[in-house]
Coordinates of C-alpha atoms and ligand atoms in Angstrom, one line a residue:
Chain A
X18 CA 59.8 83.5 81.8
X19 CA 56.2 84.1 81.0
X20 CA 57.2 84.9 77.4
X21 CA 59.1 81.6 77.1
X22 CA 56.2 79.6 78.4
X23 CA 53.7 81.4 76.2
X24 CA 55.9 80.6 73.2
X25 CA 55.8 76.9 74.1
X26 CA 52.1 77.0 74.3
X27 CA 51.4 79.1 71.2
X28 CA 54.2 77.7 68.9
X29 CA 54.3 74.0 70.0
X30 CA 55.4 73.1 66.4
X31 CA 58.7 74.8 67.0
X32 CA 59.5 72.4 69.8
X33 CA 57.9 69.3 68.3
X34 CA 61.1 67.9 66.7
X35 CA 63.2 68.4 69.9
X36 CA 60.4 66.9 72.0
X37 CA 60.1 63.8 69.8
X38 CA 63.9 63.2 69.7
X39 CA 64.2 63.7 73.5
X40 CA 61.3 61.4 74.1
X41 CA 63.1 58.7 72.1
X42 CA 66.3 59.4 74.1
X43 CA 64.4 59.2 77.4
X44 CA 62.8 56.0 76.2
X45 CA 66.2 54.5 75.4
X46 CA 67.5 55.7 78.7
X47 CA 64.7 54.2 80.7
X48 CA 64.8 51.0 78.8
X49 CA 68.6 50.6 79.2
X50 CA 68.3 51.3 82.9
X51 CA 65.4 48.9 83.2
X52 CA 67.4 46.2 81.4
X53 CA 70.4 46.8 83.6
X54 CA 68.2 46.6 86.7
X55 CA 66.5 43.5 85.4
X56 CA 69.7 41.7 84.5
X57 CA 71.3 42.5 87.9
X58 CA 68.1 41.5 89.7
X59 CA 68.0 38.3 87.8
X60 CA 71.7 37.5 88.6
X61 CA 71.6 38.5 92.3
X62 CA 68.2 37.6 93.6
X63 CA 69.4 34.4 95.3
X64 CA 72.0 36.3 97.3
X65 CA 69.8 39.2 98.1
X66 CA 67.1 36.8 99.5
X67 CA 69.5 35.4 102.1
X68 CA 68.4 36.2 105.7
X69 CA 71.7 37.1 107.2
X70 CA 74.2 39.9 107.1
X71 CA 77.2 38.1 105.7
X72 CA 78.0 35.3 103.3
X73 CA 81.2 33.4 104.1
X74 CA 83.1 31.5 101.4
X75 CA 86.5 29.8 101.6
X76 CA 89.4 32.2 100.9
X77 CA 90.6 30.2 97.9
X78 CA 87.3 30.5 96.2
X79 CA 87.6 34.2 95.4
X80 CA 84.0 34.6 96.5
X81 CA 82.6 32.2 93.9
X82 CA 79.9 29.9 95.4
X83 CA 80.8 27.2 93.0
X84 CA 84.5 26.8 93.9
X85 CA 84.0 27.4 97.6
X86 CA 84.1 24.6 100.2
X87 CA 83.6 25.0 104.0
X88 CA 84.2 21.9 106.2
X89 CA 82.7 21.5 109.7
X90 CA 86.0 22.4 111.3
X91 CA 86.1 25.8 109.6
X92 CA 82.4 26.2 110.2
X93 CA 82.9 25.8 113.9
X94 CA 85.5 28.6 113.9
X95 CA 83.1 30.9 112.0
X96 CA 80.3 30.1 114.5
X97 CA 82.7 30.9 117.4
X98 CA 83.6 34.3 116.0
X99 CA 82.5 37.3 118.1
X100 CA 79.1 38.7 117.2
X101 CA 78.0 35.5 115.3
X102 CA 74.5 34.4 116.4
X103 CA 73.5 31.9 113.7
X104 CA 75.2 30.1 110.9
X105 CA 73.5 28.3 108.0
X106 CA 75.2 26.2 105.4
X107 CA 74.4 26.8 101.7
X108 CA 75.1 24.7 98.6
X109 CA 74.3 25.2 95.0
X110 CA 74.1 23.2 91.8
X111 CA 73.1 24.5 88.4
X112 CA 71.1 22.2 86.2
X113 CA 68.5 21.9 83.4
X114 CA 65.1 20.9 84.6
X115 CA 62.5 18.9 82.6
X116 CA 59.0 20.2 83.1
X117 CA 56.3 17.6 82.5
X118 CA 54.3 18.6 79.4
X119 CA 57.2 20.5 77.8
X120 CA 59.3 19.0 75.0
X121 CA 62.3 16.9 75.9
X122 CA 64.8 19.6 74.8
X123 CA 62.7 22.4 76.4
X124 CA 64.7 22.5 79.6
X125 CA 64.3 25.2 82.2
X126 CA 67.6 26.5 83.7
X127 CA 67.5 26.2 87.4
X128 CA 69.9 26.7 90.3
X129 CA 69.1 24.3 93.1
X130 CA 70.1 25.6 96.5
X131 CA 70.3 23.5 99.7
X132 CA 70.0 25.8 102.7
X133 CA 69.8 25.5 106.4
X134 CA 68.3 29.0 106.8
X135 CA 65.3 29.5 104.6
X136 CA 65.6 32.6 102.3
X137 CA 63.2 35.5 102.3
X138 CA 59.7 34.3 101.2
X139 CA 60.2 30.7 102.1
X140 CA 58.6 29.9 105.5
X141 CA 61.0 27.1 106.5
X142 CA 63.4 24.7 104.9
X143 CA 61.3 22.2 102.9
X144 CA 61.3 18.5 103.4
X145 CA 63.7 16.4 101.4
X146 CA 62.5 16.0 97.8
X147 CA 60.4 19.2 98.0
X148 CA 61.4 22.7 96.8
X149 CA 60.2 26.2 96.7
X150 CA 60.6 27.6 93.2
X151 CA 61.1 31.1 91.9
X152 CA 58.0 32.5 90.3
X153 CA 59.7 32.9 87.0
X154 CA 59.2 29.2 86.4
X155 CA 55.5 29.8 86.1
X156 CA 56.2 31.0 82.6
X157 CA 57.5 27.5 81.8
X158 CA 54.3 26.0 83.0
X159 CA 55.5 25.0 86.5
X160 CA 52.7 25.0 89.1
X161 CA 52.5 24.0 92.8
X162 CA 52.6 20.2 92.8
X163 CA 54.6 20.0 89.6
X164 CA 57.4 17.4 89.7
X165 CA 60.6 18.7 88.1
X166 CA 63.2 16.2 86.8
X167 CA 66.7 17.7 87.4
X168 CA 69.7 17.1 85.3
X169 CA 70.8 14.1 83.2
X170 CA 69.9 11.8 86.1
X171 CA 66.4 13.2 86.2
X172 CA 66.3 13.6 89.9
X173 CA 62.7 14.4 90.9
X174 CA 61.8 17.3 93.1
X175 CA 58.3 18.5 93.8
X176 CA 57.4 22.2 93.8
X177 CA 55.5 23.1 97.0
X178 CA 55.4 26.9 96.6
X179 CA 56.7 30.0 94.8
X180 CA 59.0 32.8 95.9
X181 CA 59.9 36.1 94.2
X182 CA 63.2 37.4 93.1
X183 CA 65.5 34.5 94.0
X184 CA 67.3 33.9 90.7
X185 CA 71.0 33.2 90.3
X186 CA 72.8 34.3 87.1
X187 CA 69.5 34.2 85.3
X188 CA 68.7 30.7 86.4
X189 CA 65.5 30.1 88.4
X190 CA 66.1 29.5 92.1
X191 CA 64.9 26.3 93.6
X192 CA 65.1 26.1 97.4
X193 CA 65.4 22.8 99.1
X194 CA 67.1 21.2 102.1
X195 CA 70.8 20.3 102.3
X196 CA 69.8 16.6 101.9
X197 CA 68.0 17.4 98.6
X198 CA 70.9 19.3 97.3
X199 CA 73.4 16.5 98.3
X200 CA 71.4 13.8 96.6
X201 CA 70.9 15.8 93.4
X202 CA 74.6 16.6 93.2
X203 CA 75.5 13.0 93.9
X204 CA 73.2 11.8 91.1
X205 CA 74.1 14.4 88.5
X206 CA 77.6 15.7 89.3
X207 CA 79.5 12.9 90.9
X208 CA 82.7 14.9 90.6
X209 CA 81.3 17.6 92.8
X210 CA 80.1 15.5 95.7
X211 CA 81.0 16.9 99.1
X212 CA 81.1 15.0 102.3
X213 CA 78.3 15.3 104.8
X214 CA 78.6 18.5 106.8
X215 CA 80.6 20.3 104.1
X216 CA 78.9 23.3 102.4
X217 CA 80.0 25.7 99.8
X218 CA 79.2 28.8 101.7
X219 CA 77.7 29.9 105.0
X220 CA 75.1 32.5 105.7
X221 CA 75.9 34.2 109.0
X222 CA 73.5 36.2 111.2
X223 CA 74.8 38.3 114.0
X224 CA 74.8 41.5 115.9
X225 CA 76.5 44.7 114.8
X226 CA 77.0 46.0 111.3
X227 CA 77.5 43.4 108.5
X228 CA 80.9 44.9 107.6
X229 CA 82.2 44.5 111.2
X230 CA 80.7 41.0 111.4
X231 CA 82.5 40.0 108.1
X232 CA 85.8 41.3 109.5
X233 CA 85.2 39.5 112.8
X234 CA 84.6 36.2 111.0
X235 CA 87.7 36.5 108.8
X236 CA 89.8 37.4 111.8
X237 CA 88.5 34.4 113.7
X238 CA 89.3 32.0 110.9
X239 CA 92.8 33.5 110.4
X240 CA 92.1 34.4 106.8
X241 CA 90.8 31.0 105.8
X242 CA 87.5 32.6 104.8
X243 CA 86.4 35.4 102.7
X244 CA 83.3 37.1 104.2
X245 CA 81.3 39.7 102.4
X246 CA 78.1 41.6 103.1
X247 CA 75.0 40.6 101.1
X248 CA 75.5 43.6 98.8
X249 CA 79.1 42.9 98.2
X250 CA 78.4 39.2 97.6
X251 CA 75.8 40.1 95.0
X252 CA 78.3 42.5 93.3
X253 CA 81.0 39.8 93.3
X254 CA 78.8 37.4 91.3
X255 CA 80.6 36.9 88.0
X256 CA 79.4 39.3 85.3
X257 CA 77.5 41.6 87.6
X258 CA 80.1 44.3 87.8
X259 CA 80.8 44.0 84.1
X260 CA 77.2 44.3 83.2
X261 CA 76.8 47.3 85.4
X262 CA 79.9 49.0 83.9
X263 CA 78.9 48.4 80.3
X264 CA 75.4 49.6 80.7
X265 CA 76.4 52.6 82.7
X266 CA 78.8 53.6 79.9
X267 CA 76.0 53.2 77.3
X268 CA 73.7 55.2 79.6
X269 CA 76.4 57.9 79.9
X270 CA 76.8 58.1 76.1
X271 CA 73.0 58.4 75.8
X272 CA 72.9 61.3 78.2
X273 CA 75.8 63.0 76.3
X274 CA 73.7 62.6 73.1
X275 CA 70.8 64.3 74.9
X276 CA 73.1 67.2 75.8
X277 CA 74.2 67.5 72.1
X278 CA 70.6 67.4 70.9
X279 CA 69.5 70.1 73.3
X280 CA 72.5 72.2 72.6
X281 CA 72.1 72.1 68.8
X282 CA 68.3 72.6 69.0
X283 CA 68.5 75.6 71.3
X284 CA 71.5 77.1 69.4
X285 CA 69.4 77.0 66.3
X286 CA 66.4 78.5 68.1
X287 CA 68.7 81.3 69.5
X288 CA 70.0 82.1 66.0
X289 CA 66.4 82.4 64.8
X290 CA 65.6 84.7 67.6
X291 CA 68.5 87.2 67.5
X292 CA 66.2 90.0 66.2
X293 CA 63.6 89.3 68.9
X294 CA 66.3 89.2 71.6
X295 CA 67.7 92.5 70.2
X296 CA 64.3 94.2 70.7
X297 CA 63.9 92.8 74.1
X298 CA 67.3 94.0 75.1
X299 CA 66.7 97.4 73.6
X300 CA 63.6 97.8 75.8
X301 CA 65.7 96.8 78.8
X302 CA 65.6 93.0 79.2
X303 CA 68.7 91.5 80.9
X304 CA 70.6 88.7 79.2
X305 CA 69.9 86.7 82.4
X306 CA 66.1 87.1 81.9
X307 CA 66.4 86.0 78.3
X308 CA 68.7 83.0 79.1
X309 CA 66.4 81.9 81.9
X310 CA 63.5 81.7 79.4
X311 CA 65.7 79.5 77.2
X312 CA 66.5 77.2 80.1
X313 CA 62.9 77.0 81.2
X314 CA 61.9 76.0 77.6
X315 CA 64.6 73.3 77.6
X316 CA 63.4 72.0 81.0
X317 CA 59.7 72.0 79.9
X318 CA 60.5 70.1 76.7
X319 CA 62.6 67.6 78.8
X320 CA 59.8 67.1 81.3
X321 CA 57.2 66.5 78.6
X322 CA 59.6 64.0 76.8
X323 CA 60.4 62.2 80.1
X324 CA 56.7 62.0 81.1
X325 CA 55.7 60.5 77.7
X326 CA 58.7 58.1 77.8
X327 CA 57.9 57.0 81.4
X328 CA 54.3 56.2 80.5
X329 CA 55.4 54.3 77.4
X330 CA 57.9 52.3 79.4
X331 CA 55.4 51.5 82.1
X332 CA 52.9 50.3 79.4
X333 CA 55.7 48.2 77.8
X334 CA 56.7 46.8 81.1
X335 CA 53.1 45.7 81.7
X336 CA 52.8 44.3 78.2
X337 CA 56.1 42.3 78.2
X338 CA 55.3 38.7 79.5
X339 CA 57.3 37.9 82.6
X340 CA 60.4 35.8 81.9
X341 CA 60.9 37.0 78.3
X342 CA 63.0 40.1 78.6
X343 CA 64.5 40.8 82.0
X344 CA 63.4 44.5 82.2
X345 CA 62.6 45.8 85.7
X346 CA 61.2 49.3 85.9
X347 CA 61.7 50.9 89.3
X348 CA 60.9 54.3 90.7
X349 CA 64.5 55.2 91.6
X350 CA 65.6 54.3 88.0
X351 CA 62.8 56.6 86.6
X352 CA 63.8 59.4 88.9
X353 CA 67.5 59.1 88.2
X354 CA 66.9 59.0 84.4
X355 CA 64.7 62.0 84.5
X356 CA 67.2 63.9 86.7
X357 CA 70.1 63.1 84.4
X358 CA 68.0 64.4 81.4
X359 CA 67.1 67.6 83.3
X360 CA 70.8 68.1 84.0
X361 CA 71.4 67.5 80.2
X362 CA 68.7 70.1 79.4
X363 CA 70.4 72.8 81.5
X364 CA 73.9 71.8 80.3
X365 CA 72.7 71.7 76.7
X366 CA 71.0 75.1 76.8
X367 CA 74.0 76.6 78.5
X368 CA 75.8 76.4 75.1
X369 CA 73.5 79.2 73.9
X370 CA 74.4 81.5 76.7
X371 CA 77.3 83.1 74.9
X372 CA 75.1 83.8 71.9
X373 CA 72.5 85.4 74.1
X374 CA 75.1 87.6 75.8
X375 CA 76.4 88.7 72.4
X376 CA 73.1 89.9 71.0
X377 CA 73.5 93.7 70.6
X378 CA 70.5 95.8 71.6
X379 CA 71.5 98.3 68.9
X380 CA 70.7 95.7 66.3
X381 CA 67.0 96.3 67.2
X382 CA 67.0 99.9 66.0
X383 CA 68.2 98.8 62.6
X384 CA 71.3 100.7 61.6
X385 CA 69.9 101.8 58.3
X386 CA 69.1 98.2 57.4
Chain B
X27 CA 70.9 104.9 91.1
X28 CA 70.5 108.5 90.4
X29 CA 67.2 110.1 91.4
X30 CA 65.8 111.7 88.3
X31 CA 65.6 115.5 88.6
X32 CA 62.1 116.6 87.7
X33 CA 63.4 120.0 86.5
X34 CA 66.2 118.8 84.4
X35 CA 65.6 118.8 80.7
X36 CA 64.5 115.4 79.3
X37 CA 67.7 115.2 77.2
X38 CA 70.9 117.1 77.1
X39 CA 73.6 116.1 74.6
X40 CA 76.9 118.0 74.8
X41 CA 79.7 117.4 72.3
X42 CA 78.6 113.9 71.6
X43 CA 80.7 112.0 69.0
X44 CA 80.3 108.6 67.5
X45 CA 83.1 107.1 65.5
X46 CA 82.9 103.7 63.9
X47 CA 86.4 102.3 63.4
X48 CA 86.6 100.7 59.9
X49 CA 89.3 98.8 58.1
X50 CA 90.1 101.8 55.9
X51 CA 90.1 104.6 58.5
X52 CA 87.0 105.4 60.4
X53 CA 83.4 106.6 59.9
X54 CA 82.3 109.6 61.8
X55 CA 78.6 109.0 62.3
X56 CA 78.1 111.9 64.8
X57 CA 80.2 115.0 65.1
X58 CA 80.1 117.2 68.3
X59 CA 76.3 117.0 68.6
X60 CA 74.7 119.5 71.1
X61 CA 71.0 119.1 71.7
X62 CA 68.6 119.9 74.5
X63 CA 65.1 118.6 74.5
X64 CA 62.8 120.0 77.2
X65 CA 60.3 118.0 79.2
X66 CA 57.2 117.3 77.0
X67 CA 58.9 118.7 73.9
X68 CA 58.6 116.9 70.6
X69 CA 61.6 117.3 68.3
X70 CA 61.6 116.2 64.7
X71 CA 65.0 115.0 63.5
X72 CA 65.3 115.3 59.8
X73 CA 68.2 114.4 57.5
X74 CA 69.2 112.3 54.6
X75 CA 70.0 108.6 54.8
X76 CA 73.2 107.9 56.5
X77 CA 73.3 111.3 58.2
X78 CA 73.4 109.9 61.7
X79 CA 69.8 110.0 62.9
X80 CA 69.6 106.5 64.1
X81 CA 73.0 106.8 65.7
X82 CA 71.8 109.9 67.7
X83 CA 68.7 108.1 68.9
X84 CA 70.6 105.0 69.9
X85 CA 73.0 107.0 71.9
X86 CA 70.3 109.2 73.5
X87 CA 68.4 106.0 74.4
X88 CA 71.4 104.2 75.9
X89 CA 71.6 101.3 73.4
X90 CA 74.8 102.6 71.9
X91 CA 77.7 104.1 73.7
X92 CA 79.1 107.4 72.4
X93 CA 82.8 107.8 71.6
X94 CA 82.8 111.0 73.5
X95 CA 80.7 113.8 75.0
X96 CA 78.0 114.0 77.7
X97 CA 74.5 112.5 77.6
X98 CA 72.1 113.4 80.3
X99 CA 68.6 112.0 80.3
X100 CA 66.2 113.5 82.8
X101 CA 69.1 114.5 85.0
X102 CA 70.9 111.1 84.8
X103 CA 74.3 111.4 83.3
X104 CA 74.5 108.1 81.4
X105 CA 77.8 108.9 79.6
X106 CA 79.8 106.6 81.8
X107 CA 77.3 103.9 82.4
X108 CA 78.3 100.2 82.1
X109 CA 76.2 98.0 79.8
X110 CA 74.4 96.7 82.8
X111 CA 73.6 100.1 84.1
X112 CA 72.4 101.1 80.6
X113 CA 70.1 98.1 80.5
X114 CA 68.5 99.2 83.8
X115 CA 68.4 102.7 82.5
X116 CA 66.5 101.7 79.3
X117 CA 64.0 99.7 81.4
X118 CA 63.4 102.7 83.6
X119 CA 63.6 105.9 81.6
X120 CA 63.2 105.5 77.8
X121 CA 60.8 104.1 75.3
X122 CA 61.7 103.0 71.7
X123 CA 59.5 102.8 68.7
X124 CA 61.4 101.2 65.8
X125 CA 61.1 101.7 62.1
X126 CA 60.2 98.1 61.4
X127 CA 57.4 96.7 63.6
X128 CA 59.2 94.8 66.3
X129 CA 56.4 93.2 68.3
X130 CA 56.8 89.7 69.8
X131 CA 54.9 87.7 67.1
X132 CA 53.4 85.1 69.4
X133 CA 52.1 87.5 72.0
X134 CA 48.8 89.4 71.8
X135 CA 48.7 93.2 71.7
X136 CA 48.1 93.4 75.4
X137 CA 50.8 90.9 76.2
X138 CA 53.3 92.8 74.1
X139 CA 52.7 95.8 76.4
X140 CA 53.0 93.6 79.5
X141 CA 56.4 92.4 78.3
X142 CA 57.8 95.6 79.6
X143 CA 56.6 94.7 83.1
X144 CA 57.7 91.1 82.8
X145 CA 61.3 91.9 81.9
X146 CA 61.4 94.6 84.6
X147 CA 59.5 95.6 87.7
X148 CA 56.9 92.7 87.6
X149 CA 54.3 94.8 89.3
X150 CA 51.5 92.6 88.0
X151 CA 48.1 94.2 88.6
X152 CA 49.1 97.9 88.2
X153 CA 50.9 97.0 84.9
X154 CA 47.8 95.2 83.6
X155 CA 45.7 98.2 84.5
X156 CA 48.2 100.5 82.7
X157 CA 48.3 98.3 79.6
X158 CA 44.5 98.3 79.4
X159 CA 44.4 102.1 79.8
X160 CA 47.0 102.6 77.1
X161 CA 45.2 100.2 74.7
X162 CA 42.0 102.1 75.3
X163 CA 43.7 105.5 74.6
X164 CA 45.4 104.1 71.5
X165 CA 42.0 102.9 70.2
X166 CA 43.0 99.3 70.5
X167 CA 40.8 98.1 73.4
X168 CA 38.9 95.7 71.1
X169 CA 42.2 94.4 69.6
X170 CA 43.9 93.6 72.9
X171 CA 43.7 89.9 72.3
X172 CA 44.8 89.9 68.7
X173 CA 48.3 88.7 67.7
X174 CA 50.4 91.1 65.6
X175 CA 49.7 89.1 62.5
X176 CA 46.0 89.8 63.0
X177 CA 46.5 93.6 63.2
X178 CA 47.0 96.2 60.4
X179 CA 50.3 98.1 60.0
X180 CA 48.9 101.2 61.7
X181 CA 47.5 99.1 64.6
X182 CA 50.8 97.4 65.1
X183 CA 52.7 100.7 65.2
X184 CA 50.1 101.9 67.8
X185 CA 50.8 98.8 69.9
X186 CA 54.5 99.6 69.6
X187 CA 53.8 103.1 70.9
X188 CA 51.9 101.7 73.8
X189 CA 54.8 99.4 74.6
X190 CA 57.2 102.5 74.6
X191 CA 54.9 104.3 77.1
X192 CA 54.4 101.3 79.5
X193 CA 57.4 102.3 81.7
X194 CA 56.3 105.9 82.0
X195 CA 59.5 107.1 80.3
X196 CA 61.2 110.5 80.4
X197 CA 62.0 110.3 76.7
X198 CA 60.6 108.3 73.8
X199 CA 62.7 107.8 70.6
X200 CA 60.8 107.2 67.4
X201 CA 63.0 106.0 64.5
X202 CA 60.9 106.6 61.4
X203 CA 57.7 105.4 63.0
X204 CA 55.6 106.2 59.9
X205 CA 57.8 105.1 57.1
X206 CA 56.1 101.8 56.7
X207 CA 52.6 103.4 56.7
X208 CA 50.8 105.4 53.9
X209 CA 50.6 109.1 54.4
X210 CA 47.1 109.1 55.8
X211 CA 47.9 106.5 58.4
X212 CA 51.2 108.2 59.0
X213 CA 49.4 111.4 59.9
X214 CA 47.1 109.6 62.2
X215 CA 49.9 107.9 64.0
X216 CA 51.7 111.3 64.3
X217 CA 48.6 112.9 65.8
X218 CA 48.4 110.1 68.3
X219 CA 52.1 110.5 69.2
X220 CA 51.5 114.2 69.6
X221 CA 48.4 113.8 71.9
X222 CA 49.9 111.0 74.0
X223 CA 53.2 112.9 74.6
X224 CA 51.5 116.2 75.3
X225 CA 49.0 114.6 77.7
X226 CA 51.8 112.9 79.6
X227 CA 54.5 115.5 79.4
X228 CA 56.9 113.1 77.8
X229 CA 59.6 114.3 75.5
X230 CA 60.2 112.7 72.2
X231 CA 62.6 112.7 69.3
X232 CA 60.9 111.7 66.1
X233 CA 63.2 110.7 63.2
X234 CA 61.7 111.2 59.8
X235 CA 62.4 111.8 56.2
X236 CA 59.0 113.3 55.6
X237 CA 58.9 117.1 56.0
X238 CA 55.1 117.0 56.4
X239 CA 55.5 115.1 59.6
X240 CA 57.5 117.9 61.1
X241 CA 54.3 119.9 61.4
X242 CA 53.4 117.8 64.5
X243 CA 56.7 118.7 66.2
X244 CA 57.5 121.6 68.5
X245 CA 60.8 122.1 66.7
X246 CA 62.7 120.6 63.8
X247 CA 66.4 119.8 63.9
X248 CA 68.3 119.0 60.8
X249 CA 71.3 116.7 60.6
X250 CA 73.6 116.0 57.7
X251 CA 76.8 114.0 57.7
X252 CA 76.7 113.7 61.5
X253 CA 76.4 117.4 62.1
X254 CA 73.4 119.0 63.7
X255 CA 72.2 122.4 62.5
X256 CA 72.2 125.1 65.1
Ligands
ATP11 N1 77.6 99.5 63.0 C1 78.2 100.4 62.2 N2 79.4 100.3 61.8 C2 80.0 101.2 60.9 N3 79.3 102.2 60.5 C3 78.1 102.4 60.9 C4 77.4 101.5 61.7 N4 76.2 102.0 62.0 C5 76.0 103.1 61.2 N5 77.2 103.4 60.6 C6 77.4 104.6 59.7 O1 77.2 105.7 60.4 C7 76.5 106.7 59.6 C8 75.2 107.1 60.3 O2 74.3 106.0 60.3 P1 72.8 106.1 60.8 O3 72.3 104.7 60.8 O4 72.8 106.8 62.1 O5 72.1 106.9 59.7 P2 70.6 107.3 59.5 O6 70.6 108.8 59.4 O7 69.8 106.7 60.5 O8 70.2 106.7 58.1 P3 68.8 106.2 57.5 O9 68.0 107.3 57.3 O10 69.2 105.5 56.3 O11 68.3 105.3 58.6 C9 76.4 106.0 58.3 O12 77.4 106.5 57.4 C10 76.5 104.6 58.5 O13 77.1 103.9 57.4
MG12 MG1 68.2 105.2 60.5

């Protein structure tokens, strides 16, 4: 073990290539993970910001906000379900917003929500004509007091505050009253007008676990509703599961490449060291001791590569202007990426185990060679 | 693990054979070898190339398994040892000095001695004290921090001797320890081997081509075509 560490310290050049390649792989892994987290965050913020345990949509909607309709009658049955304490209606319309000072084609994509229960970060439901905006809109020049003109009808709303992490499918969340939502829908999407008292979804607060609450609501409505926990609602947003699946596959391939790189590199190193290992075995070193040294070297190289990559990614994260690339670097993502690389290091170096076991101590005492 | 008998000879070979199976028949490298080396005795093993000297040393030191016969080192009968037991035996009871210098290139002289402790007992401080003492005796105290590449051939061979003595062995096997050195250096190294072995009561087999080297041994054994002379 000491021998392996000393070799790392005294012959760093030997490990430079592997360290550089692994650093690039670690960088790729962290960046992919950050991109996935950022994309998901940007798609699901509006749902995750809801202050309730369960989101209720109509059964026919297949959990899409946009298709769902809940009339007052159904709402009353939801409110009467056991365990339900509070029910808030929710409606959404996706539009382009003109920001004063920006060019006429330079629209900001927004999702205007009309809510009865204010989301996390919004103190209370704003007055009609006023909205709280997601902070991402600051990048478009939006400030508190800015009047946004929504949609082809240029319905005006005034920004009265900013909230964090409330986007829906990459569109900036705007949070207003149900009346604001209804009037904007009426002006811009006449086909989607819903009657007073009708919402697209309901946010339900109650006692007990959200899973039980969702089941209780669906039972009370006789299957007319589809109720999901906040997390399940977020996952059901179109594209979220697909993005996660695709990225996780790419991440998996990247880890596999890391295993191959480590395996090849340490296999080469082992071949170079056959004579040295022969001598060590002749003087009594166990294969286990020699192999442990190899694994330690693989781990140290991986730790160095991961550390450098983490620092680079954090610097990049700080340098990327908000709203340009949806990269979110989180501690759990860094930890899981580094852990998967460490597993790759052990798995990769394990390919050299057989070669280490095969080294013959008799080779050290040179059979007349 | 067998407790080493302090009165048993350092090495006893009885009817030891080594046969290498080859495509066209087999090569008999060692034929019914009988040899006893007493505690503290230095035996020179002399013979032409290919006569089986390295084979004998490898078997006596437990890095090669004999095809038949009995090998007893310091009272331990290692004839039937498994590879694992042989590894532990080598760590405990024998030292090797190889023909080519086989030091770890990225470790200093002192660290090369300490390798023996690191792969084995891991005693730490006592091992460091022993390494320093050996380096002192071998005249290498001021070279302790040098890498092998910063040492002369004779100095390197002395480091290798120090490494072979680190585990306080019963038997040290020298396979042509002086062949890479000129005759003056070779003599110096032999004198050193002589004095170190005698001072410690450690037995040694010294393989050599050079008849002059045999002057430093208690006894000379000749071998040709795998057969030891009586
Ligand atoms: N691994 C092996 N496979 C087959 N034959 C071998 C092997 N090792 C040694 N031999 C043969 O065994 C015989 C004895 O070899 P050994 O290495 O013991 O000779 P040696 O006396 O040490 O020679 P040298 O003085 O050249 O080192 C030789 O004929 C050699 O060719
Ligand atoms: Mg030989």
